[in-house]
Amino acid sequence: MDLLIGGTRAPSSSGAILSILEPATGLELTTVASGDAADVELAIRAARDSFDAGVWAGQSATARGRVLLRVAALIREDLEDIATLEARNAGKPIGDARWEVNAAAGVFEYYAGAANKIFGETIPVQDAGIDMVLREPVGVCALIVPWNFPLLITTWKTAPALACGNSVIIKPASLTPLTALRLGEILVEAGVPAGCVSVLPGPGRVIGDALVSDRRVDKIGFTGETTTGASILRASSENITRVSLELGGKSACVVFADADWEKAAAETPMSVFANTGQDCCARSRIVVEDSIYDDFVAAFTRATESLQVGTPLDETTEIGPMISTAQRQVSLDYLDIAAAEGAERVTGGIVPDDPGFYLSPAVLAGVDNAMRVAQEEIFGPVASIIPFRDEADAIRIANDTPYGLSGSIWTRDLGRAIRTAKAIRTGVLSVNTNKSVRTEAPFGGYKHSGLGRELGMHAMHHYTEVKNLFLSSE
Ligand code: NDP
């Protein structure tokens, strides 16, 4: 499969190829052209020329919205094929993949409607005249995406960027470029001008560096590891390029004894183990009041053991394989570290005799928040259950991490829910549920979990510049 440069299929300049594996079998699924700096140059030129000529930003916001609605319709028409591609490439259960493709279409519908609602302001200044604030597109946006939600996270950046009138250059993860390439084709088919759309698979360091260090790129939208985000931030300082970062997490699910803790114990395993734990929002620390701790661990373990681990295309599968053997090894290493630090593995952590990259969901009890398994992002199916004494102790533990992305609080006491929610320093919190992401609401992190917010109207701040314009009446 070729690259997409300026809306047109093209082989890579170097002829290099990426071998794309299928996590369920460990075998090659297909090959994809692997871009390098020469391809980045072509993509930037196409994006820059298109933006500077105003072919997309010059259209009315309503017209852009209509095109984005067409994108959503085309995604829905092709839903089953795209979901199957995502399930096979990323190892996702087909039901989850369908949900994500449907959500991806919903993201385009949301930003189609938002395109003509990017309002400016008028400001009552002291000078005679009218002072107004205009929101204008930033220009060329480089959008760098990880492998855990390949299509959905691509849409979180691409849809608002296009709604605002920008050109986009999408850099998918090397492990999972297939659905981003398909999305690129759909964008052009729907009517986004060809020059505004490039999709460049290829090594992150090469493509990423070339994009981040180029002064013709106006904005970097990145999701991935905190260390990669920090390196992008350093590189972008040279050209003062605008950067937004969605990074890692080590979120806490706090369960008070007064909660419907049996419901929490039944539902919370999927908040860690969905997507085989490869989720920045995973509640990988379950922080439980000590008076219910043993009963909660038993119920949580029962619920975990009832999860259906299986092949992605089996309709009954709830947990698929991991993305790679390397990613699985990270989890196995952390299970060894946990054992050495004195945690008890209650269930899971078993590698079956299967060529796929499977690992059964692992539950650790007796975890202290100072242990490495409680402090470091594992990005795999490992849950740590940590006891707490009282409300203050729960808040201290929840905040005792370098990250601040997501989290949950389970309690029937409204006052306690409000106090705890205000005290926990994290970008997204839910009370009596574990869901994190809603298309219409801002998503992003405190502390090492990132900079800026995606989704909702908050995302429009990333993709617009603010211009203050004064019209004199004198
Ligand atoms: P990486 O940071 O390794 O990669 C993310 C993307 O960045 C990939 O496309 C990668 O390309 C590219 N990349 C790698 N190096 C560079 C570089 N030097 N400059 C520019 N781009 C680069 O993360 P993973 O793909 O391993 O994703 C998992 C991580 O992402 C986890 O830590 C997770 O928490 C985080 N994440 C955060 C989310 C959030 O919203 N906060 C959501 C999802 C994931 P290549 O694949 O070619 O290496």
Coordinates of C-alpha atoms and ligand atoms in Angstrom, one line a residue:
M1 CA 0.0 0.0 0.0
D2 CA 1.4 3.4 -1.0
L3 CA 1.7 6.7 1.0
L4 CA -0.8 9.4 0.4
I5 CA 0.9 12.7 -0.5
G6 CA -1.2 15.7 -1.3
G7 CA -4.2 13.5 -1.7
T8 CA -2.5 11.2 -4.2
R9 CA -1.2 7.7 -3.8
A10 CA 2.6 7.5 -4.1
P11 CA 5.4 5.0 -3.3
S12 CA 8.0 6.1 -0.8
S13 CA 10.9 8.0 -2.2
S14 CA 13.4 5.4 -0.8
G15 CA 11.3 2.3 -1.8
A16 CA 11.4 1.2 1.9
I17 CA 8.5 -1.0 3.1
L18 CA 6.9 -1.6 6.5
S19 CA 5.8 -5.1 7.3
I20 CA 2.5 -4.9 9.1
L21 CA 1.8 -7.8 11.5
E22 CA -1.5 -9.3 12.7
P23 CA -1.3 -9.5 16.5
A24 CA -3.7 -12.5 16.6
T25 CA -1.4 -14.7 14.5
G26 CA 2.0 -13.0 14.6
L27 CA 2.1 -13.2 10.8
E28 CA 2.4 -10.5 8.2
L29 CA -0.9 -9.0 7.3
T30 CA 0.3 -6.7 4.5
T31 CA 3.1 -4.3 3.6
V32 CA 3.0 -0.5 3.5
A33 CA 5.3 2.0 1.9
S34 CA 7.6 3.6 4.5
G35 CA 8.2 7.3 4.1
D36 CA 11.2 9.4 5.0
A37 CA 12.3 13.0 5.0
A38 CA 12.0 13.3 1.2
D39 CA 8.4 12.3 1.4
V40 CA 7.8 14.7 4.3
E41 CA 9.2 17.5 2.1
L42 CA 6.6 16.6 -0.6
A43 CA 3.8 16.5 1.9
I44 CA 4.7 19.8 3.5
R45 CA 5.0 21.5 0.1
A46 CA 1.5 20.2 -0.9
A47 CA 0.0 21.2 2.5
R48 CA 1.7 24.6 2.5
D49 CA 0.8 25.5 -1.1
S50 CA -2.8 24.4 -0.6
F51 CA -3.2 26.4 2.6
D52 CA -1.5 29.5 1.2
A53 CA -3.7 29.4 -1.8
G54 CA -6.8 29.3 0.5
V55 CA -8.4 26.4 -1.4
W56 CA -9.9 25.0 1.8
A57 CA -9.8 27.8 4.4
G58 CA -11.3 30.1 1.6
Q59 CA -14.4 28.0 1.4
S60 CA -17.3 29.0 3.7
A61 CA -17.3 27.3 7.1
T62 CA -20.7 25.8 6.2
A63 CA -19.3 24.3 3.0
R64 CA -16.4 22.8 5.0
G65 CA -18.9 21.4 7.4
R66 CA -20.9 19.7 4.6
V67 CA -17.7 18.0 3.3
L68 CA -17.0 16.7 6.8
L69 CA -20.5 15.3 7.0
R70 CA -19.8 13.5 3.8
V71 CA -16.7 12.1 5.4
A72 CA -18.8 10.7 8.3
A73 CA -21.2 9.2 5.8
L74 CA -18.5 7.5 3.9
I75 CA -16.9 6.1 7.1
R76 CA -20.3 4.6 8.1
E77 CA -20.9 3.1 4.6
D78 CA -17.6 1.3 4.9
L79 CA -17.9 0.6 8.7
E80 CA -17.6 -3.2 8.5
D81 CA -14.5 -3.2 6.3
I82 CA -12.8 -0.5 8.3
A83 CA -13.6 -2.2 11.6
T84 CA -12.3 -5.5 10.3
L85 CA -9.1 -3.9 9.2
E86 CA -8.7 -2.2 12.6
A87 CA -9.5 -5.4 14.4
R88 CA -6.9 -7.4 12.4
N89 CA -4.2 -4.8 12.5
A90 CA -4.5 -3.6 16.1
G91 CA -5.7 -6.9 17.6
K92 CA -9.0 -5.4 18.8
P93 CA -12.2 -7.4 19.5
I94 CA -14.4 -6.8 16.5
G95 CA -17.2 -5.3 18.7
D96 CA -14.8 -2.7 20.0
A97 CA -13.5 -2.0 16.5
R98 CA -17.0 -1.4 15.3
W99 CA -17.7 0.9 18.2
E100 CA -14.5 2.9 17.5
V101 CA -15.3 3.3 13.7
N102 CA -18.8 4.4 14.6
A103 CA -17.3 6.9 17.1
A104 CA -14.9 8.1 14.4
A105 CA -17.8 8.9 12.2
G106 CA -19.4 10.7 15.1
V107 CA -16.3 12.9 15.6
F108 CA -16.6 14.1 12.0
E109 CA -20.3 14.8 12.5
Y110 CA -19.6 16.8 15.6
Y111 CA -16.9 18.9 13.9
A112 CA -19.0 19.2 10.8
G113 CA -21.6 21.0 12.9
A114 CA -18.9 23.0 14.8
A115 CA -17.3 24.4 11.6
N116 CA -19.6 27.4 11.4
K117 CA -19.8 27.9 15.1
I118 CA -16.3 29.1 15.7
F119 CA -17.3 32.5 16.9
G120 CA -15.2 35.6 17.4
E121 CA -15.8 38.4 19.9
T122 CA -16.3 42.1 20.0
I123 CA -14.6 44.0 22.9
P124 CA -15.6 47.4 24.3
V125 CA -12.2 49.1 24.1
Q126 CA -11.5 52.7 25.0
D127 CA -10.6 53.9 21.4
A128 CA -13.4 55.0 19.1
G129 CA -14.3 52.2 16.8
I130 CA -15.0 48.4 16.9
D131 CA -12.5 45.9 18.3
M132 CA -13.0 42.4 17.3
V133 CA -11.4 39.0 17.7
L134 CA -11.2 36.7 14.7
R135 CA -10.4 33.0 14.9
E136 CA -8.3 32.0 11.9
P137 CA -6.8 28.5 10.9
V138 CA -3.2 28.0 12.1
G139 CA -2.0 26.5 8.8
V140 CA -0.2 23.2 8.3
C141 CA -0.9 20.7 11.1
A142 CA 1.3 17.7 11.6
L143 CA -0.8 15.1 13.5
I144 CA 1.2 12.2 15.1
V145 CA -0.8 9.2 16.3
P146 CA -0.1 6.1 18.4
W147 CA -1.1 2.4 17.7
N148 CA -3.7 1.9 20.5
F149 CA -6.7 3.6 18.9
P150 CA -5.3 4.1 15.3
L151 CA -8.4 5.5 13.6
L152 CA -10.2 7.1 16.5
I153 CA -7.3 9.2 17.7
T154 CA -6.5 10.2 14.2
T155 CA -10.1 11.6 13.9
W156 CA -9.8 13.6 17.2
K157 CA -7.1 15.7 15.5
T158 CA -8.0 15.6 11.8
A159 CA -11.7 16.5 12.1
P160 CA -11.2 19.8 14.2
A161 CA -8.1 20.7 12.2
L162 CA -10.1 20.4 8.9
A163 CA -13.2 22.1 10.4
C164 CA -11.1 25.2 11.1
G165 CA -9.7 25.3 7.5
N166 CA -6.2 23.8 8.0
S167 CA -4.1 21.4 5.9
V168 CA -3.2 18.1 7.6
I169 CA -0.3 15.7 7.5
I170 CA -1.1 12.6 9.4
K171 CA 1.7 10.4 10.8
P172 CA 0.2 7.1 11.9
A173 CA 2.1 4.6 14.2
S174 CA 4.3 2.3 12.2
L175 CA 2.5 -0.7 13.7
T176 CA -1.0 0.4 12.6
P177 CA -1.1 2.7 9.5
L178 CA -4.0 0.9 7.6
T179 CA -7.1 2.7 8.8
A180 CA -5.4 6.2 8.7
L181 CA -4.5 5.5 5.0
R182 CA -8.1 4.5 4.4
L183 CA -9.3 7.7 6.1
G184 CA -7.0 9.8 3.9
E185 CA -8.7 8.3 0.8
I186 CA -12.1 9.0 2.3
L187 CA -11.2 12.7 3.0
V188 CA -10.3 13.3 -0.6
E189 CA -13.3 11.3 -1.9
A190 CA -15.6 13.5 0.3
G191 CA -14.2 16.7 -1.1
V192 CA -11.4 17.9 1.1
P193 CA -8.9 19.5 -1.4
A194 CA -6.2 16.9 -2.3
G195 CA -3.3 19.1 -1.2
C196 CA -4.7 19.5 2.3
V197 CA -4.4 15.7 3.0
S198 CA -1.3 13.6 3.4
V199 CA -0.8 10.3 5.3
L200 CA 2.8 9.3 5.9
P201 CA 3.6 6.0 7.6
G202 CA 7.2 5.6 8.4
P203 CA 9.7 5.6 11.3
G204 CA 8.6 8.0 14.0
R205 CA 12.0 9.4 14.6
V206 CA 12.6 10.2 10.9
I207 CA 9.1 11.4 9.9
G208 CA 8.5 13.0 13.3
D209 CA 11.8 14.8 13.4
A210 CA 11.4 16.1 9.8
L211 CA 7.9 17.4 10.6
V212 CA 8.7 18.9 14.0
S213 CA 11.8 20.7 12.9
D214 CA 10.3 22.3 9.8
R215 CA 9.3 25.9 10.1
R216 CA 6.6 25.5 7.4
V217 CA 4.7 23.3 9.9
D218 CA 2.6 25.6 12.1
K219 CA 1.1 23.1 14.6
I220 CA 2.0 19.7 16.0
G221 CA -0.8 17.6 17.5
F222 CA 0.7 14.5 19.2
T223 CA -0.6 11.5 21.1
G224 CA 1.9 9.0 22.5
E225 CA 4.4 8.4 25.2
T226 CA 5.4 11.1 27.6
T227 CA 9.1 10.8 26.7
T228 CA 8.3 11.2 23.0
G229 CA 6.1 14.2 23.8
A230 CA 8.9 15.8 25.8
S231 CA 11.3 15.3 22.8
I232 CA 8.8 16.9 20.5
L233 CA 8.4 19.8 22.8
R234 CA 12.1 20.4 22.8
A235 CA 12.4 20.1 19.0
S236 CA 9.4 22.4 18.5
S237 CA 11.0 25.2 20.6
E238 CA 13.4 26.0 17.7
N239 CA 10.6 27.3 15.5
I240 CA 8.1 28.2 18.3
T241 CA 5.8 25.7 16.7
R242 CA 2.4 25.3 18.5
V243 CA 2.2 21.9 20.2
S244 CA -0.6 20.0 21.9
L245 CA 0.3 16.7 23.7
E246 CA -1.9 13.8 24.9
L247 CA 0.5 11.6 26.8
G248 CA 0.5 8.7 29.3
G249 CA -1.6 8.0 32.4
K250 CA -1.7 6.1 35.7
S251 CA -5.2 6.8 36.6
A252 CA -6.9 5.8 39.9
C253 CA -10.3 4.3 40.4
V254 CA -11.2 5.2 44.0
V255 CA -13.8 3.0 45.6
F256 CA -15.2 4.1 49.0
A257 CA -16.9 1.5 51.3
D258 CA -20.2 3.4 51.1
A259 CA -20.4 2.9 47.3
D260 CA -22.2 0.2 45.3
W261 CA -18.8 -1.5 45.4
E262 CA -20.1 -4.7 44.0
K263 CA -21.1 -2.8 40.8
A264 CA -17.7 -1.2 40.8
A265 CA -15.9 -4.5 41.2
A266 CA -18.0 -6.0 38.3
E267 CA -17.4 -3.0 36.0
T268 CA -13.9 -1.8 36.8
P269 CA -11.9 -4.8 35.3
M270 CA -12.9 -3.5 31.8
S271 CA -11.7 -0.1 32.7
V272 CA -8.2 -1.6 32.9
F273 CA -8.3 -4.5 30.6
A274 CA -10.3 -3.2 27.6
N275 CA -8.0 -2.8 24.6
T276 CA -5.8 -5.3 26.5
G277 CA -4.8 -2.5 28.9
Q278 CA -3.2 -0.5 26.1
D279 CA -5.2 2.6 27.0
C280 CA -3.9 5.9 28.3
C281 CA -7.1 6.2 30.4
A282 CA -6.8 2.7 32.0
R283 CA -7.7 2.7 35.7
S284 CA -4.6 0.7 36.4
R285 CA -4.6 1.7 40.1
I286 CA -7.8 0.6 41.9
V287 CA -7.7 2.3 45.2
V288 CA -10.1 0.6 47.7
E289 CA -11.1 1.5 51.3
D290 CA -9.6 -1.1 53.6
S291 CA -12.8 -2.2 55.3
I292 CA -14.0 -3.7 51.9
Y293 CA -10.6 -4.4 50.5
D294 CA -10.6 -8.3 50.7
D295 CA -14.2 -8.6 49.5
F296 CA -13.5 -6.2 46.6
V297 CA -10.4 -8.0 45.5
A298 CA -12.3 -11.3 45.5
A299 CA -15.2 -9.8 43.4
F300 CA -12.8 -8.0 41.1
T301 CA -10.9 -11.2 40.5
R302 CA -14.0 -13.2 39.7
A303 CA -15.1 -10.5 37.2
T304 CA -11.6 -10.5 35.6
E305 CA -11.6 -14.3 35.3
S306 CA -15.0 -14.2 33.5
L307 CA -13.6 -11.9 30.7
Q308 CA -13.5 -13.7 27.4
V309 CA -10.0 -13.6 26.0
G310 CA -10.0 -14.6 22.3
T311 CA -9.3 -13.9 18.7
P312 CA -10.4 -10.4 17.5
L313 CA -12.9 -11.6 14.8
D314 CA -14.8 -13.8 17.3
E315 CA -17.9 -11.9 18.2
T316 CA -17.7 -13.1 21.8
T317 CA -14.2 -11.9 22.5
E318 CA -13.8 -9.1 25.0
I319 CA -10.0 -9.1 25.3
G320 CA -7.8 -9.6 22.3
P321 CA -4.0 -10.0 21.9
M322 CA -1.5 -7.2 22.7
I323 CA -0.1 -5.1 19.8
S324 CA 3.4 -6.8 19.8
T325 CA 5.6 -9.2 21.7
A326 CA 7.7 -6.2 22.8
Q327 CA 4.7 -4.6 24.4
R328 CA 3.7 -7.9 26.1
Q329 CA 7.2 -8.2 27.4
V330 CA 6.9 -4.8 29.1
S331 CA 3.9 -6.2 31.1
L332 CA 5.7 -9.5 31.9
D333 CA 8.7 -7.5 33.2
Y334 CA 6.4 -5.4 35.4
L335 CA 4.8 -8.6 36.8
D336 CA 8.3 -9.7 37.9
I337 CA 9.0 -6.3 39.4
A338 CA 5.8 -6.5 41.3
A339 CA 6.6 -9.9 42.7
A340 CA 10.1 -8.7 43.8
E341 CA 8.5 -5.6 45.5
G342 CA 6.1 -7.9 47.5
A343 CA 2.8 -7.6 45.6
E344 CA 0.6 -10.7 45.3
R345 CA -0.5 -11.8 41.8
V346 CA -4.0 -13.1 42.4
T347 CA -4.8 -14.1 38.8
G348 CA -3.6 -13.8 35.2
G349 CA -0.3 -12.8 33.6
I350 CA -0.2 -16.1 31.7
V351 CA 1.1 -16.3 28.1
P352 CA -0.8 -19.1 26.3
D353 CA 0.8 -21.5 23.9
D354 CA -0.3 -19.5 20.9
P355 CA 1.6 -17.6 18.2
G356 CA -0.6 -14.5 18.8
F357 CA 0.6 -11.8 21.3
Y358 CA -1.8 -12.9 24.1
L359 CA -1.5 -12.2 27.8
S360 CA -4.3 -13.0 30.3
P361 CA -5.4 -10.0 32.5
A362 CA -3.4 -9.9 35.7
V363 CA -4.6 -8.7 39.1
L364 CA -2.1 -7.6 41.7
A365 CA -3.2 -7.2 45.4
G366 CA -1.3 -5.9 48.4
V367 CA 0.1 -3.1 46.2
D368 CA 1.6 -0.1 47.9
N369 CA 1.4 3.1 45.9
A370 CA 5.2 3.6 46.2
M371 CA 5.8 0.4 44.2
R372 CA 6.9 0.8 40.6
V373 CA 3.8 -1.0 39.3
A374 CA 1.8 1.8 40.9
Q375 CA 4.0 4.6 39.7
E376 CA 4.9 3.7 36.1
E377 CA 2.6 3.4 33.1
I378 CA 2.6 -0.3 32.1
F379 CA 0.3 0.0 29.0
G380 CA -0.8 -3.7 29.3
P381 CA -3.3 -5.9 31.1
V382 CA -2.1 -5.4 34.7
A383 CA -4.3 -4.0 37.5
S384 CA -2.9 -3.0 40.9
I385 CA -5.4 -2.9 43.8
I386 CA -4.2 -0.6 46.6
P387 CA -5.9 -0.2 50.0
F388 CA -6.6 3.2 51.7
R389 CA -7.6 4.3 55.2
D390 CA -9.8 7.4 54.8
E391 CA -10.8 10.1 52.3
A392 CA -7.6 12.1 52.8
D393 CA -5.5 8.9 52.2
A394 CA -7.5 8.1 49.1
I395 CA -6.8 11.6 47.7
R396 CA -3.2 11.5 48.6
I397 CA -2.7 8.1 46.8
A398 CA -4.7 9.2 43.7
N399 CA -2.5 12.3 43.3
D400 CA 0.8 10.5 44.1
T401 CA 1.8 9.9 40.5
P402 CA 3.5 12.0 37.8
Y403 CA 0.4 11.6 35.6
G404 CA -3.0 13.2 35.7
L405 CA -5.1 12.0 32.8
S406 CA -8.3 10.2 34.0
G407 CA -9.9 8.5 36.9
S408 CA -13.1 7.5 38.8
I409 CA -14.7 7.9 42.2
W410 CA -17.2 5.4 43.5
T411 CA -19.3 6.6 46.4
R412 CA -23.0 7.2 47.4
D413 CA -22.0 10.3 49.4
L414 CA -22.5 13.4 47.2
G415 CA -20.4 15.7 49.4
R416 CA -17.5 13.2 49.4
A417 CA -17.8 12.8 45.6
I418 CA -17.5 16.6 45.2
R419 CA -14.7 17.0 47.7
T420 CA -12.7 14.1 46.2
A421 CA -13.3 15.2 42.6
K422 CA -12.1 18.7 43.3
A423 CA -9.0 17.4 45.1
I424 CA -7.8 14.9 42.5
R425 CA -5.5 16.6 39.9
T426 CA -6.5 14.9 36.7
G427 CA -8.0 16.1 33.4
V428 CA -11.0 13.7 33.3
L429 CA -13.0 12.3 36.2
S430 CA -16.2 10.2 36.4
V431 CA -18.3 9.5 39.5
N432 CA -20.0 6.0 39.7
T433 CA -18.9 5.0 36.2
N434 CA -15.5 4.5 34.5
K435 CA -16.1 6.0 31.1
S436 CA -13.6 8.7 30.2
V437 CA -14.1 9.9 26.7
R438 CA -17.1 11.9 25.3
T439 CA -16.8 13.5 21.9
E440 CA -18.5 16.7 23.0
A441 CA -16.4 17.2 26.1
P442 CA -12.7 18.2 26.6
F443 CA -10.2 15.4 27.0
G444 CA -6.6 15.7 28.1
G445 CA -4.3 15.6 31.1
Y446 CA -2.7 17.5 34.0
K447 CA 1.0 17.1 34.9
H448 CA 3.0 14.6 32.7
S449 CA -0.2 13.5 30.9
G450 CA -0.1 16.4 28.4
L451 CA -0.7 19.9 27.3
G452 CA -4.0 21.2 26.0
R453 CA -7.4 19.5 25.5
E454 CA -8.9 17.5 22.6
L455 CA -12.5 16.9 21.7
G456 CA -15.5 19.3 22.2
M457 CA -15.1 22.9 21.3
H458 CA -11.9 23.1 23.4
A459 CA -10.1 21.4 20.5
M460 CA -10.8 24.4 18.3
H461 CA -8.2 26.4 20.3
H462 CA -5.5 24.1 19.0
Y463 CA -6.4 24.7 15.4
T464 CA -7.1 28.4 15.3
E465 CA -5.0 31.5 15.8
V466 CA -6.6 34.6 17.5
K467 CA -6.4 37.8 15.5
N468 CA -7.4 41.1 17.1
L469 CA -8.7 43.5 14.5
F470 CA -9.6 47.2 15.3
L471 CA -11.8 49.3 12.9
S472 CA -11.4 53.0 13.7
S473 CA -14.5 55.2 13.4
E474 CA -12.5 58.4 13.5
Ligands
NDP1 P1 5.1 6.6 20.9 O1 5.3 7.9 21.6 O2 6.3 5.7 20.8 O3 4.6 6.9 19.5 C1 3.5 7.7 19.2 C2 3.6 8.2 17.8 O4 4.8 9.1 17.7 C3 3.9 7.1 16.7 O5 3.3 7.5 15.5 C4 5.4 7.1 16.6 O6 5.9 6.6 15.3 C5 5.7 8.6 16.7 N1 7.0 8.9 17.1 C6 8.0 8.1 17.7 N2 9.1 8.8 17.9 C7 8.9 10.1 17.5 C8 9.7 11.3 17.4 N3 10.9 11.3 17.9 N4 9.1 12.4 16.9 C9 7.9 12.4 16.5 N5 7.1 11.3 16.5 C10 7.6 10.2 17.0 O7 3.9 6.0 21.7 P2 3.2 4.6 21.4 O8 2.9 4.5 19.9 O9 4.1 3.6 22.0 O10 1.8 4.7 22.1 C11 1.7 4.4 23.4 C12 1.8 5.6 24.3 O11 0.8 6.6 24.0 C13 1.5 5.3 25.8 O12 2.4 5.8 26.6 C14 0.1 6.0 26.0 O13 -0.1 6.3 27.3 C15 0.2 7.1 25.1 N6 -1.2 7.5 24.7 C16 -1.7 8.6 25.2 C17 -3.0 9.0 24.9 C18 -3.7 10.2 25.4 O14 -4.7 10.6 24.9 N7 -3.1 10.9 26.5 C19 -3.9 8.1 24.0 C20 -3.2 7.0 23.6 C21 -1.9 6.7 23.9 P3 6.4 5.1 15.2 O15 5.1 4.3 15.4 O16 6.8 5.0 13.8 O17 7.4 4.9 16.3

